[in-house]
Coordinates of C-alpha atoms in Angstrom, one line a residue:
M1 CA 0.0 0.0 0.0
T2 CA 2.8 2.4 0.9
S3 CA 4.7 1.7 -2.4
F4 CA 1.5 2.3 -4.3
L5 CA 1.0 5.7 -2.7
S6 CA 4.6 6.6 -3.3
R7 CA 4.3 5.9 -7.0
F8 CA 1.0 7.8 -7.1
A9 CA 2.6 10.8 -5.4
I10 CA 5.6 10.8 -7.7
S11 CA 3.4 10.6 -10.8
V12 CA 1.4 13.6 -9.5
F13 CA 4.6 15.6 -9.1
K14 CA 5.9 14.6 -12.5
N15 CA 2.7 15.7 -14.2
T16 CA 2.8 19.0 -12.4
A17 CA 4.1 22.0 -14.5
P18 CA 7.8 22.8 -14.1
K19 CA 6.9 26.3 -13.1
S20 CA 5.3 25.1 -9.9
F21 CA 7.9 22.6 -8.7
T22 CA 11.7 22.4 -9.3
F23 CA 13.8 19.8 -7.5
T24 CA 17.5 19.5 -7.9
S25 CA 17.9 16.1 -6.2
V26 CA 16.0 13.0 -4.9
P27 CA 16.3 13.9 -1.2
E28 CA 14.4 17.0 -1.8
I29 CA 11.4 14.9 -3.2
V30 CA 11.3 12.4 -0.3
P31 CA 10.2 14.7 2.6
P32 CA 7.1 16.0 0.7
I33 CA 6.1 12.5 -0.2
N34 CA 6.4 11.3 3.5
K35 CA 4.4 14.3 4.7
F36 CA 1.7 13.5 2.1
I37 CA 1.5 9.8 3.2
N38 CA 1.4 10.7 6.9
N39 CA -1.4 13.1 6.4
L40 CA -3.3 10.5 4.3
F41 CA -3.0 7.9 7.0
C42 CA -4.0 10.3 9.7
T43 CA -7.2 11.1 8.0
K44 CA -7.9 7.4 7.2
P45 CA -9.9 6.6 10.3
L46 CA -12.2 9.5 9.5
C47 CA -13.0 8.2 6.0
I48 CA -14.0 4.5 6.7
V49 CA -17.4 4.0 5.3
R50 CA -18.9 0.5 4.7
N51 CA -20.8 0.6 1.5
Y52 CA -21.1 -3.2 1.2
S53 CA -23.0 -5.9 3.1
V54 CA -21.3 -7.9 5.8
D55 CA -22.4 -10.9 7.9
A56 CA -21.8 -9.2 11.2
I57 CA -24.9 -7.9 13.0
Q58 CA -24.7 -4.2 13.3
P59 CA -26.0 -2.6 16.6
P60 CA -29.3 -0.8 16.3
L61 CA -29.2 3.0 16.0
A62 CA -30.4 4.9 19.0
V63 CA -33.6 6.8 18.7
D64 CA -32.9 10.5 19.5
N65 CA -36.6 11.4 19.7
A66 CA -37.9 9.6 22.8
S67 CA -41.3 11.1 22.2
I68 CA -42.1 8.7 19.3
P69 CA -44.6 6.2 20.6
L70 CA -43.8 2.5 20.1
K71 CA -46.6 0.3 18.6
K72 CA -47.7 -2.2 21.2
K73 CA -49.1 -5.6 20.3
T74 CA -52.8 -6.0 21.2
V75 CA -53.4 -9.2 23.1
Y76 CA -56.9 -10.5 23.5
K77 CA -57.9 -11.4 27.1
K78 CA -61.1 -13.3 27.9
A79 CA -63.6 -11.2 29.8
V80 CA -64.7 -12.1 33.3
L81 CA -68.4 -11.8 34.2
E82 CA -67.7 -9.6 37.2
E83 CA -65.7 -7.2 35.0
V84 CA -68.2 -6.6 32.2
S85 CA -70.0 -3.4 32.0
Q86 CA -73.0 -3.1 34.3
K87 CA -74.2 0.2 32.9
E88 CA -77.9 0.7 32.4
G89 CA -78.9 -0.1 28.9
H90 CA -76.1 -2.7 28.5
Y91 CA -77.2 -6.3 28.1
L92 CA -75.2 -9.5 28.5
T93 CA -74.2 -11.8 25.7
L94 CA -72.8 -15.3 26.5
A95 CA -71.4 -17.9 24.1
Y96 CA -70.6 -21.6 25.0
A97 CA -69.2 -24.5 23.0
T98 CA -70.5 -27.7 24.6
A99 CA -70.1 -30.4 21.9
N100 CA -68.8 -31.2 18.5
S101 CA -72.3 -30.9 17.0
Y102 CA -76.0 -30.7 17.9
D103 CA -79.0 -32.7 16.8
L104 CA -80.9 -29.5 15.8
K105 CA -84.1 -31.3 14.7
G106 CA -84.6 -33.0 18.1
L107 CA -83.6 -29.9 19.9
K108 CA -86.1 -27.8 18.1
E109 CA -88.9 -30.3 18.8
A110 CA -87.9 -30.4 22.5
L111 CA -88.0 -26.6 22.7
I112 CA -91.5 -26.5 21.3
Q113 CA -92.7 -29.1 23.8
Q114 CA -91.1 -27.2 26.7
K115 CA -93.1 -24.1 25.8
L116 CA -90.6 -21.7 27.4
Y117 CA -89.1 -20.7 24.0
E118 CA -90.6 -20.4 20.6
P119 CA -88.7 -20.9 17.4
G120 CA -87.8 -17.7 15.6
T121 CA -86.6 -16.8 12.1
L122 CA -83.9 -14.7 10.5
K123 CA -84.4 -12.3 7.6
T124 CA -82.7 -14.8 5.3
Q125 CA -82.6 -18.6 5.1
E126 CA -79.0 -18.8 3.8
V127 CA -77.3 -18.6 7.2
G128 CA -76.9 -22.4 7.5
D129 CA -78.1 -24.8 10.2
V130 CA -79.1 -22.7 13.2
V131 CA -82.1 -22.7 15.5
V132 CA -83.3 -19.3 16.9
A133 CA -85.3 -19.5 20.1
N134 CA -87.2 -16.4 21.5
A135 CA -88.3 -16.4 25.1
V136 CA -92.0 -16.7 25.6
Y137 CA -92.1 -14.8 28.9
S138 CA -90.6 -11.3 29.0
V139 CA -88.4 -10.0 31.8
G140 CA -88.0 -6.3 31.2
D141 CA -88.3 -4.4 28.0
E142 CA -85.4 -6.1 26.1
P143 CA -86.4 -9.6 24.7
R144 CA -84.3 -12.6 25.4
Q145 CA -83.0 -14.7 22.5
I146 CA -80.9 -17.9 22.1
I147 CA -79.2 -19.0 18.9
F148 CA -78.1 -22.6 18.6
F149 CA -75.5 -23.5 16.0
K150 CA -75.2 -27.0 14.5
E151 CA -71.4 -26.9 15.3
G152 CA -72.2 -27.5 19.0
A153 CA -72.3 -24.0 20.2
V154 CA -75.0 -21.7 21.6
V155 CA -75.2 -17.9 22.1
F156 CA -77.4 -16.2 24.7
W157 CA -78.6 -12.6 24.2
N158 CA -79.9 -10.8 27.3
C159 CA -79.9 -14.0 29.4
T160 CA -78.6 -14.4 32.9
E161 CA -75.9 -16.9 33.8
L162 CA -78.5 -19.0 35.7
E163 CA -80.8 -19.2 32.7
A164 CA -77.9 -20.1 30.5
K165 CA -76.9 -22.9 32.9
N166 CA -80.4 -24.3 32.8
V167 CA -80.5 -24.3 29.0
L168 CA -77.1 -26.0 28.8
D169 CA -78.4 -28.8 31.0
F170 CA -81.5 -29.0 28.7
V171 CA -79.4 -29.2 25.6
R172 CA -77.0 -32.0 26.8
P173 CA -79.1 -35.0 25.6
F174 CA -78.9 -33.5 22.0
E175 CA -75.1 -33.1 22.1
I176 CA -72.8 -35.3 19.9
E177 CA -69.4 -35.8 21.4
S178 CA -69.8 -33.5 24.4
Y179 CA -67.0 -31.5 25.8
P180 CA -66.0 -31.6 29.6
L181 CA -68.0 -29.2 31.7
E182 CA -64.9 -27.4 33.0
V183 CA -63.8 -26.7 29.4
V184 CA -67.3 -25.5 28.5
H185 CA -67.3 -22.9 31.3
K186 CA -63.6 -22.0 31.1
E187 CA -63.6 -21.2 27.3
R188 CA -66.9 -19.3 27.2
E189 CA -67.0 -15.8 25.8
I190 CA -68.7 -12.8 27.5
M191 CA -69.7 -9.6 25.8
T192 CA -72.2 -6.9 26.2
Y193 CA -74.4 -5.0 23.8
F194 CA -76.4 -1.8 23.8
Y195 CA -78.5 0.3 21.4
Q196 CA -77.0 3.6 20.2
P197 CA -79.6 6.1 19.0
N198 CA -77.4 7.9 16.4
A199 CA -75.7 4.8 15.1
K200 CA -76.2 4.3 11.3
S201 CA -75.0 0.7 11.4
C202 CA -74.1 -2.0 13.9
H203 CA -70.4 -2.2 14.8
L204 CA -68.0 -3.3 17.5
Q205 CA -66.9 -0.8 20.0
E206 CA -64.1 -1.9 22.4
S207 CA -65.7 -4.9 24.2
C208 CA -69.3 -4.1 23.3
F209 CA -71.6 -4.8 20.4
V210 CA -73.4 -1.6 19.2
L211 CA -76.8 -2.2 17.7
V212 CA -79.0 0.3 15.8
E213 CA -82.0 1.5 17.9
N214 CA -85.4 0.7 16.4
G215 CA -83.8 -1.2 13.6
E216 CA -83.8 -4.8 12.3
N217 CA -80.7 -6.3 13.9
S218 CA -81.4 -10.0 13.4
L219 CA -78.6 -10.7 10.8
E220 CA -76.2 -8.4 12.7
K221 CA -76.8 -10.3 15.9
Y222 CA -76.3 -13.6 14.0
T223 CA -73.0 -12.3 12.7
F224 CA -71.8 -11.3 16.1
S225 CA -72.9 -14.7 17.4
H226 CA -71.1 -16.5 14.6
A227 CA -67.8 -14.8 15.4
M228 CA -68.2 -15.6 19.1
V229 CA -69.0 -19.3 18.3
Q230 CA -65.8 -19.4 16.3
S231 CA -63.8 -18.2 19.3
V232 CA -65.4 -20.6 21.8
R233 CA -64.9 -23.6 19.5
L234 CA -61.3 -22.7 18.9
G235 CA -60.9 -22.3 22.7
A236 CA -62.3 -25.8 23.3
W237 CA -59.8 -27.2 20.7
E238 CA -57.0 -25.3 22.3
A239 CA -57.9 -26.9 25.7
R240 CA -58.0 -30.3 24.1
L241 CA -54.6 -29.9 22.6
E242 CA -53.2 -28.7 25.9
T243 CA -54.5 -31.9 27.5
L244 CA -52.8 -34.0 24.8
A245 CA -49.6 -32.0 25.1
S246 CA -49.5 -32.5 28.9
S247 CA -49.8 -36.3 28.4
I248 CA -46.9 -36.3 26.0
R249 CA -44.7 -34.1 28.2
S250 CA -43.7 -36.9 30.5
H251 CA -42.3 -38.9 27.6
T252 CA -40.2 -36.0 26.4
A253 CA -38.9 -35.5 30.0
L254 CA -37.9 -39.2 30.1
M255 CA -36.1 -38.9 26.8
E256 CA -34.2 -35.9 28.0
S257 CA -33.2 -37.5 31.4
E258 CA -32.6 -41.2 30.5
G259 CA -32.2 -41.1 26.7
A260 CA -35.1 -43.6 26.2
A261 CA -38.8 -43.6 26.1
R262 CA -41.1 -46.2 27.6
V263 CA -44.2 -46.0 25.4
E264 CA -46.5 -48.6 23.9
K265 CA -47.3 -48.6 20.2
K266 CA -51.0 -48.7 20.8
E267 CA -50.9 -45.6 23.0
V268 CA -48.9 -43.6 20.4
V269 CA -51.4 -44.6 17.6
R270 CA -54.3 -43.6 19.8
K271 CA -52.8 -40.1 20.5
L272 CA -51.9 -39.7 16.9
G273 CA -55.5 -40.4 16.0
E274 CA -56.7 -37.8 18.4
L275 CA -54.3 -35.2 16.9
F276 CA -55.3 -36.0 13.3
S277 CA -59.0 -35.8 14.3
L278 CA -58.4 -32.4 15.9
R279 CA -56.6 -31.2 12.8
H280 CA -59.4 -32.4 10.6
R281 CA -61.9 -30.5 12.5
L282 CA -59.8 -27.4 12.5
T283 CA -58.8 -27.3 8.8
V284 CA -61.6 -29.3 7.0
E285 CA -64.8 -29.2 9.0
S286 CA -64.6 -25.6 10.3
D287 CA -64.5 -22.4 8.4
L288 CA -61.9 -20.7 10.6
L289 CA -59.4 -20.4 7.8
D290 CA -61.7 -18.4 5.5
T291 CA -64.7 -16.2 5.5
P292 CA -67.9 -18.2 5.3
D293 CA -69.7 -18.1 1.9
F294 CA -72.8 -16.4 3.4
Y295 CA -70.9 -13.1 3.9
W296 CA -69.6 -12.9 0.4
E297 CA -72.8 -11.2 -0.9
E298 CA -73.3 -9.2 2.3
E299 CA -70.5 -6.6 2.3
N300 CA -71.6 -4.9 5.6
L301 CA -72.0 -8.2 7.4
E302 CA -68.6 -9.4 6.0
R303 CA -66.9 -6.3 7.4
L304 CA -68.7 -6.8 10.7
Y305 CA -67.7 -10.5 10.9
S306 CA -64.1 -9.7 10.0
N307 CA -63.8 -7.0 12.7
T308 CA -65.3 -9.3 15.3
V309 CA -63.1 -12.2 14.3
A310 CA -60.0 -9.9 14.5
Y311 CA -61.1 -8.8 18.0
F312 CA -61.0 -12.4 19.2
T313 CA -57.6 -12.9 17.5
I314 CA -59.0 -16.0 15.7
P315 CA -56.5 -15.9 12.7
R316 CA -53.5 -15.8 15.0
R317 CA -54.8 -18.4 17.4
T318 CA -55.6 -20.7 14.5
R319 CA -52.1 -20.4 13.1
V320 CA -50.6 -21.0 16.5
L321 CA -52.8 -24.0 17.1
N322 CA -51.8 -25.5 13.7
E323 CA -48.1 -25.0 14.6
R324 CA -48.6 -26.7 17.9
L325 CA -50.4 -29.6 16.3
S326 CA -47.6 -30.1 13.8
H327 CA -45.0 -30.1 16.6
C328 CA -47.0 -32.7 18.6
V329 CA -47.5 -34.9 15.5
E330 CA -43.7 -34.8 14.8
L331 CA -43.0 -35.8 18.4
L332 CA -45.5 -38.7 18.4
E333 CA -44.2 -39.9 15.0
L334 CA -40.7 -40.0 16.7
L335 CA -42.1 -42.0 19.6
S336 CA -43.9 -44.3 17.1
S337 CA -40.7 -45.1 15.3
W338 CA -39.0 -45.6 18.7
A339 CA -41.7 -48.1 19.7
A340 CA -41.5 -49.8 16.4
D341 CA -37.7 -50.2 16.8
R342 CA -38.2 -51.7 20.2
H343 CA -40.7 -54.2 18.8
H344 CA -38.3 -55.2 16.0
V345 CA -35.5 -55.7 18.5
R346 CA -37.8 -57.8 20.7
L347 CA -38.7 -60.0 17.7
E348 CA -35.0 -60.4 16.8
W349 CA -34.2 -61.5 20.3
M350 CA -37.1 -64.0 20.1
V351 CA -35.7 -65.4 16.9
I352 CA -32.2 -65.7 18.5
A353 CA -33.7 -67.5 21.5
L354 CA -35.5 -70.0 19.2
I355 CA -32.3 -70.6 17.4
L356 CA -30.5 -71.2 20.6
A357 CA -33.2 -73.6 21.8
E358 CA -33.0 -75.5 18.6
V359 CA -29.2 -75.8 18.9
C360 CA -29.6 -77.0 22.5
F361 CA -32.0 -79.7 21.4
E362 CA -29.7 -80.8 18.6
L363 CA -26.8 -81.0 21.1
L364 CA -29.0 -83.0 23.5
H365 CA -29.9 -85.5 20.7
F366 CA -26.2 -85.7 19.7
F367 CA -25.1 -86.6 23.3
E368 CA -27.9 -89.2 23.5
R369 CA -26.8 -90.9 20.3
Y370 CA -23.1 -90.7 21.4
I371 CA -23.9 -92.3 24.8
A372 CA -26.0 -95.0 23.1
R373 CA -23.2 -95.8 20.7
H374 CA -20.6 -95.8 23.5
D375 CA -22.7 -98.3 25.5
V376 CA -23.0 -100.6 22.5
E377 CA -19.2 -100.6 22.0
I378 CA -18.7 -101.4 25.7
A379 CA -21.2 -104.3 25.5
H380 CA -19.3 -105.9 22.5

């Protein structure tokens, strides 16, 4: 580098006009060159600029303006009944997922025979398999309504917790593949709704549903209910996966501590079947991954459904649940291969034992023949 700079400086001096520089000997040229080089290297640390990419991780730049607000991630938290709004004019909305599906035909007939609720109708018949039940007896000015979904969930509008509990007990004979009661109550969703006089359309406001006063809100209430049903169903599946993951955790701890796993092939296959059944319900039977077809032709309802689904963080929860399912399936497949290897090793040892037994029997027969021949020789 130094020789290159020296040649560069000499070429510069040579190309300079003779009127500007006149040197009589080489020693007179060396000091200016050395001074030029020294000045160049003194300014070198000030001129280092990386205009190329490197593998090293650069430290983050400090933010001079501390007043710039940082965007915080919104995390959904289930509401507690004691914390919901108790303002006048605010009414309670409860959603429960109690089973994999309902027998809606039998449920509707039982409701008619009970004579406490009468079947209601929505403005359109394209909403799918639902049963709307309106309370026969009024308590206050606001009517009470229940919407049963075929997917095994029910939403109560303006019903008390006691009334909801009685209806859940009434519905249990019509459930198909019921969920545990503790999961039903733990994963429920609680919201409130009220009527806003100046509202032009129904919308979601913080943790409340806003309905249009003196308007036809049946489809909007169905849309809110549908989004709540999606959340409680997803919560029940999350609880089921948590139970399965807890049962697998002991095997992973044993693998970590002892380097082996004591698991039976039948148990692994059963747990794999439960996981694949859960994934089938999540990705095939449910419509959590996409907007239902009913909302495609209803722009206002589609926007309302999307906003409510986003409030319950259903897309993110669905993605996380799928990732956890994949992890559990991989772990169980590893345990399955481990159990299969143990079975193969056991079969190999059984084959070896049979071969040894056959060898022992052959040796025994050989000694018997040898002793018999020896006795004959002695007799002669």
